[in-house]
């Protein structure tokens, strides 16, 4: 059994995979039409914002304490190198999509391949090692840093994260929020999210 509750991590990963599926469907259209839709799609901005917050929190508050704890374990340090290298391939893929100078479909394929492989690698190799290695206070710090980076984006990102999440996972995620935020989620955030299609015309 895992020492730490990884619900939030898996909810984030599943949301990213869900959006990659939508992006792939979009990229299958004629290029000019696909780019026109992408330019006005809230789903693309939500995806980029959530991914940036998630990776920035890992880079700042997860990988450094893991490196310190794994200083005498070359295999563990090699895995940390791989995590950071995989992160470094993703931003350029997103930037290439936003630049708009190349056909969209192969760029989306590149982003999908890079991010999907990274999420799988993290879940299968990094999370068990983190569970084994990271001290409770360091795990708590990672959660606090992630929450702080979410900050003013919470009203948009929280309902995006929970879209389609299993009921038990959604309940766990909502239990992490203070009561005013849970109320705002039910009465304001989720209704606003549901009234704005993420990927128009898909």
mmCIF file of C-alpha atoms in Angstrom:
data_model
loop_
_atom_site.group_PDB
_atom_site.id
_atom_site.type_symbol
_atom_site.label_atom_id
_atom_site.label_comp_id
_atom_site.label_asym_id
_atom_site.label_seq_id
_atom_site.Cartn_x
_atom_site.Cartn_y
_atom_site.Cartn_z
ATOM 1 C CA UNK A 1 0.000 0.000 0.000
ATOM 2 C CA UNK A 2 1.260 3.480 -0.833
ATOM 3 C CA UNK A 3 2.407 5.637 2.050
ATOM 4 C CA UNK A 4 1.014 8.802 0.481
ATOM 5 C CA UNK A 5 -2.341 9.532 -1.108
ATOM 6 C CA UNK A 6 -1.673 10.089 -4.808
ATOM 7 C CA UNK A 7 -5.275 10.910 -5.718
ATOM 8 C CA UNK A 8 -4.472 14.503 -6.695
ATOM 9 C CA UNK A 9 -1.570 13.363 -8.883
ATOM 10 C CA UNK A 10 -3.674 10.827 -10.757
ATOM 11 C CA UNK A 11 -6.578 13.251 -11.157
ATOM 12 C CA UNK A 12 -4.169 15.735 -12.740
ATOM 13 C CA UNK A 13 -2.623 13.110 -14.995
ATOM 14 C CA UNK A 14 -6.021 11.807 -16.108
ATOM 15 C CA UNK A 15 -7.211 15.348 -16.897
ATOM 16 C CA UNK A 16 -4.114 15.958 -19.012
ATOM 17 C CA UNK A 17 -4.682 12.703 -20.914
ATOM 18 C CA UNK A 18 -8.330 13.638 -21.455
ATOM 19 C CA UNK A 19 -7.343 16.958 -22.997
ATOM 20 C CA UNK A 20 -4.723 15.310 -25.204
ATOM 21 C CA UNK A 21 -7.538 13.182 -26.640
ATOM 22 C CA UNK A 22 -9.540 16.319 -27.453
ATOM 23 C CA UNK A 23 -6.472 17.952 -28.959
ATOM 24 C CA UNK A 24 -5.839 14.912 -31.158
ATOM 25 C CA UNK A 25 -9.431 15.009 -32.423
ATOM 26 C CA UNK A 26 -9.007 18.665 -33.242
ATOM 27 C CA UNK A 27 -5.706 18.098 -35.042
ATOM 28 C CA UNK A 28 -7.382 15.514 -37.286
ATOM 29 C CA UNK A 29 -9.333 18.337 -38.975
ATOM 30 C CA UNK A 30 -8.118 20.415 -41.880
ATOM 31 C CA UNK A 31 -5.186 22.451 -40.585
ATOM 32 C CA UNK A 32 -6.585 25.958 -41.020
ATOM 33 C CA UNK A 33 -9.877 25.019 -39.384
ATOM 34 C CA UNK A 34 -8.115 23.212 -36.549
ATOM 35 C CA UNK A 35 -5.912 26.211 -35.830
ATOM 36 C CA UNK A 36 -8.902 28.560 -35.901
ATOM 37 C CA UNK A 37 -10.689 26.436 -33.294
ATOM 38 C CA UNK A 38 -7.537 26.037 -31.213
ATOM 39 C CA UNK A 39 -6.998 29.787 -31.080
ATOM 40 C CA UNK A 40 -10.337 30.276 -29.347
ATOM 41 C CA UNK A 41 -10.527 27.068 -27.315
ATOM 42 C CA UNK A 42 -10.589 27.538 -23.520
ATOM 43 C CA UNK A 43 -9.529 23.891 -23.241
ATOM 44 C CA UNK A 44 -6.115 24.642 -24.711
ATOM 45 C CA UNK A 45 -5.454 27.474 -22.261
ATOM 46 C CA UNK A 46 -6.674 25.384 -19.314
ATOM 47 C CA UNK A 47 -4.453 22.501 -20.404
ATOM 48 C CA UNK A 48 -1.370 24.711 -20.665
ATOM 49 C CA UNK A 49 -2.028 26.500 -17.380
ATOM 50 C CA UNK A 50 -2.628 23.290 -15.422
ATOM 51 C CA UNK A 51 0.393 21.561 -16.935
ATOM 52 C CA UNK A 52 2.678 24.513 -16.207
ATOM 53 C CA UNK A 53 1.525 24.700 -12.576
ATOM 54 C CA UNK A 54 1.943 20.968 -12.117
ATOM 55 C CA UNK A 55 5.423 20.741 -13.605
ATOM 56 C CA UNK A 56 6.625 23.933 -11.913
ATOM 57 C CA UNK A 57 5.581 22.542 -8.518
ATOM 58 C CA UNK A 58 7.401 19.270 -9.227
ATOM 59 C CA UNK A 59 10.529 21.060 -10.421
ATOM 60 C CA UNK A 60 10.545 23.314 -7.358
ATOM 61 C CA UNK A 61 9.347 21.134 -4.507
ATOM 62 C CA UNK A 62 9.523 17.470 -5.551
ATOM 63 C CA UNK A 63 12.635 16.719 -7.569
ATOM 64 C CA UNK A 64 15.136 18.743 -5.422
ATOM 65 C CA UNK A 65 14.358 16.989 -2.102
ATOM 66 C CA UNK A 66 14.298 13.680 -3.934
ATOM 67 C CA UNK A 67 17.763 14.367 -5.337
ATOM 68 C CA UNK A 68 19.045 15.166 -1.853
ATOM 69 C CA UNK A 69 17.542 11.989 -0.425
ATOM 70 C CA UNK A 70 18.892 9.876 -3.301
ATOM 71 C CA UNK A 71 22.429 11.284 -3.253
ATOM 72 C CA UNK A 72 23.916 7.827 -2.639
ATOM 73 C CA UNK A 73 21.684 6.027 -5.161
ATOM 74 C CA UNK A 74 22.806 6.413 -8.784
ATOM 75 C CA UNK A 75 19.716 4.598 -10.038
ATOM 76 C CA UNK A 76 17.454 7.052 -8.240
ATOM 77 C CA UNK A 77 19.393 10.053 -9.475
ATOM 78 C CA UNK A 78 19.186 8.689 -13.020
ATOM 79 C CA UNK A 79 15.412 8.548 -12.662
ATOM 80 C CA UNK A 80 15.345 12.174 -11.445
ATOM 81 C CA UNK A 81 17.458 13.126 -14.473
ATOM 82 C CA UNK A 82 14.922 11.374 -16.684
ATOM 83 C CA UNK A 83 11.976 13.171 -15.052
ATOM 84 C CA UNK A 84 13.596 16.568 -15.608
ATOM 85 C CA UNK A 85 14.661 15.711 -19.167
ATOM 86 C CA UNK A 86 11.120 14.617 -19.993
ATOM 87 C CA UNK A 87 9.738 17.884 -18.618
ATOM 88 C CA UNK A 88 12.174 19.761 -20.843
ATOM 89 C CA UNK A 89 10.783 18.152 -24.023
ATOM 90 C CA UNK A 90 7.195 19.220 -23.362
ATOM 91 C CA UNK A 91 7.372 23.031 -23.291
ATOM 92 C CA UNK A 92 9.029 23.241 -26.739
ATOM 93 C CA UNK A 93 6.282 21.020 -28.163
ATOM 94 C CA UNK A 94 3.626 23.370 -26.758
ATOM 95 C CA UNK A 95 5.483 26.430 -28.020
ATOM 96 C CA UNK A 96 5.679 24.919 -31.504
ATOM 97 C CA UNK A 97 1.904 24.428 -31.506
ATOM 98 C CA UNK A 98 1.357 28.035 -30.439
ATOM 99 C CA UNK A 99 3.823 29.409 -32.975
ATOM 100 C CA UNK A 100 1.702 28.089 -35.813
ATOM 101 C CA UNK A 101 4.484 27.798 -38.392
ATOM 102 C CA UNK A 102 4.202 24.028 -38.855
ATOM 103 C CA UNK A 103 1.253 21.705 -39.550
ATOM 104 C CA UNK A 104 -0.680 21.056 -36.366
ATOM 105 C CA UNK A 105 -1.204 17.284 -36.542
ATOM 106 C CA UNK A 106 2.453 16.171 -36.257
ATOM 107 C CA UNK A 107 3.064 18.719 -33.494
ATOM 108 C CA UNK A 108 0.117 17.359 -31.530
ATOM 109 C CA UNK A 109 1.415 13.832 -32.112
ATOM 110 C CA UNK A 110 4.791 14.900 -30.722
ATOM 111 C CA UNK A 111 3.260 16.524 -27.647
ATOM 112 C CA UNK A 112 0.979 13.550 -27.052
ATOM 113 C CA UNK A 113 3.821 11.048 -27.323
ATOM 114 C CA UNK A 114 6.124 13.036 -25.027
ATOM 115 C CA UNK A 115 3.576 13.812 -22.337
ATOM 116 C CA UNK A 116 1.883 10.401 -22.367
ATOM 117 C CA UNK A 117 5.225 8.636 -22.010
ATOM 118 C CA UNK A 118 6.262 10.974 -19.199
ATOM 119 C CA UNK A 119 3.035 10.469 -17.226
ATOM 120 C CA UNK A 120 3.356 6.688 -17.551
ATOM 121 C CA UNK A 121 7.021 6.759 -16.514
ATOM 122 C CA UNK A 122 6.244 8.974 -13.526
ATOM 123 C CA UNK A 123 3.396 6.755 -12.355
ATOM 124 C CA UNK A 124 5.246 3.477 -12.802
ATOM 125 C CA UNK A 125 8.725 4.462 -11.582
ATOM 126 C CA UNK A 126 8.842 7.873 -9.894
ATOM 127 C CA UNK A 127 5.771 7.724 -7.651
ATOM 128 C CA UNK A 128 6.810 4.440 -5.963
ATOM 129 C CA UNK A 129 10.295 5.846 -5.400
ATOM 130 C CA UNK A 130 8.892 9.100 -4.014
ATOM 131 C CA UNK A 131 6.603 7.081 -1.748
ATOM 132 C CA UNK A 132 9.621 5.148 -0.481
ATOM 133 C CA UNK A 133 11.963 8.105 -0.121
ATOM 134 C CA UNK A 134 10.261 11.427 0.563
ATOM 135 C CA UNK A 135 9.760 12.514 4.181
ATOM 136 C CA UNK A 136 6.193 13.413 5.219
ATOM 137 C CA UNK A 137 7.039 17.088 5.710
ATOM 138 C CA UNK A 138 8.572 17.228 2.226
ATOM 139 C CA UNK A 139 5.485 15.617 0.710
ATOM 140 C CA UNK A 140 3.347 18.166 2.535
ATOM 141 C CA UNK A 141 5.527 20.986 1.220
ATOM 142 C CA UNK A 142 5.036 19.772 -2.335
ATOM 143 C CA UNK A 143 1.270 19.861 -1.835
ATOM 144 C CA UNK A 144 1.448 23.364 -0.383
ATOM 145 C CA UNK A 145 3.608 24.642 -3.239
ATOM 146 C CA UNK A 146 1.270 23.093 -5.802
ATOM 147 C CA UNK A 147 -1.748 24.692 -4.109
ATOM 148 C CA UNK A 148 -0.027 28.088 -3.906
ATOM 149 C CA UNK A 149 0.840 27.987 -7.606
ATOM 150 C CA UNK A 150 -2.765 27.110 -8.399
ATOM 151 C CA UNK A 151 -3.851 30.206 -6.435
ATOM 152 C CA UNK A 152 -6.069 32.517 -8.497
ATOM 153 C CA UNK A 153 -6.461 29.867 -11.206
ATOM 154 C CA UNK A 154 -8.385 27.573 -8.822
ATOM 155 C CA UNK A 155 -11.887 28.649 -9.986
ATOM 156 C CA UNK A 156 -11.037 27.570 -13.539
ATOM 157 C CA UNK A 157 -8.689 24.638 -12.900
ATOM 158 C CA UNK A 158 -10.524 22.774 -10.112
ATOM 159 C CA UNK A 159 -13.692 22.062 -12.150
ATOM 160 C CA UNK A 160 -11.472 21.274 -15.151
ATOM 161 C CA UNK A 161 -9.587 18.710 -13.044
ATOM 162 C CA UNK A 162 -12.755 17.085 -11.752
ATOM 163 C CA UNK A 163 -14.507 16.894 -15.123
ATOM 164 C CA UNK A 164 -15.233 13.188 -15.531
ATOM 165 C CA UNK A 165 -13.267 12.157 -12.433
ATOM 166 C CA UNK A 166 -14.688 9.174 -10.503
ATOM 167 C CA UNK A 167 -16.914 10.247 -7.629
ATOM 168 C CA UNK A 168 -14.548 8.967 -4.953
ATOM 169 C CA UNK A 169 -11.606 10.867 -6.445
ATOM 170 C CA UNK A 170 -13.663 14.040 -6.798
ATOM 171 C CA UNK A 171 -14.764 13.772 -3.175
ATOM 172 C CA UNK A 172 -11.163 13.348 -2.039
ATOM 173 C CA UNK A 173 -10.053 16.365 -4.033
ATOM 174 C CA UNK A 174 -12.873 18.549 -2.731
ATOM 175 C CA UNK A 175 -12.120 17.494 0.841
ATOM 176 C CA UNK A 176 -8.710 19.163 0.483
ATOM 177 C CA UNK A 177 -10.339 22.546 -0.123
ATOM 178 C CA UNK A 178 -11.460 24.894 2.651
ATOM 179 C CA UNK A 179 -15.227 25.087 3.111
ATOM 180 C CA UNK A 180 -15.617 28.469 1.328
ATOM 181 C CA UNK A 181 -13.829 27.050 -1.722
ATOM 182 C CA UNK A 182 -16.014 23.915 -1.706
ATOM 183 C CA UNK A 183 -19.106 26.097 -1.630
ATOM 184 C CA UNK A 184 -17.742 28.295 -4.415
ATOM 185 C CA UNK A 185 -16.987 25.189 -6.473
ATOM 186 C CA UNK A 186 -20.587 23.978 -6.215
ATOM 187 C CA UNK A 187 -22.318 27.331 -6.661
ATOM 188 C CA UNK A 188 -19.976 29.269 -8.964
ATOM 189 C CA UNK A 189 -16.912 27.496 -10.334
ATOM 190 C CA UNK A 190 -18.513 24.352 -11.720
ATOM 191 C CA UNK A 191 -21.548 26.115 -13.242
ATOM 192 C CA UNK A 192 -19.287 28.664 -14.943
ATOM 193 C CA UNK A 193 -17.064 25.864 -16.271
ATOM 194 C CA UNK A 194 -20.045 23.881 -17.578
ATOM 195 C CA UNK A 195 -21.397 26.937 -19.386
ATOM 196 C CA UNK A 196 -18.180 27.448 -21.374
ATOM 197 C CA UNK A 197 -17.336 24.594 -23.782
ATOM 198 C CA UNK A 198 -13.639 23.765 -23.630
ATOM 199 C CA UNK A 199 -13.345 22.694 -27.272
ATOM 200 C CA UNK A 200 -16.019 24.457 -29.344
ATOM 201 C CA UNK A 201 -17.475 22.475 -32.266
ATOM 202 C CA UNK A 202 -15.752 19.203 -31.326
#
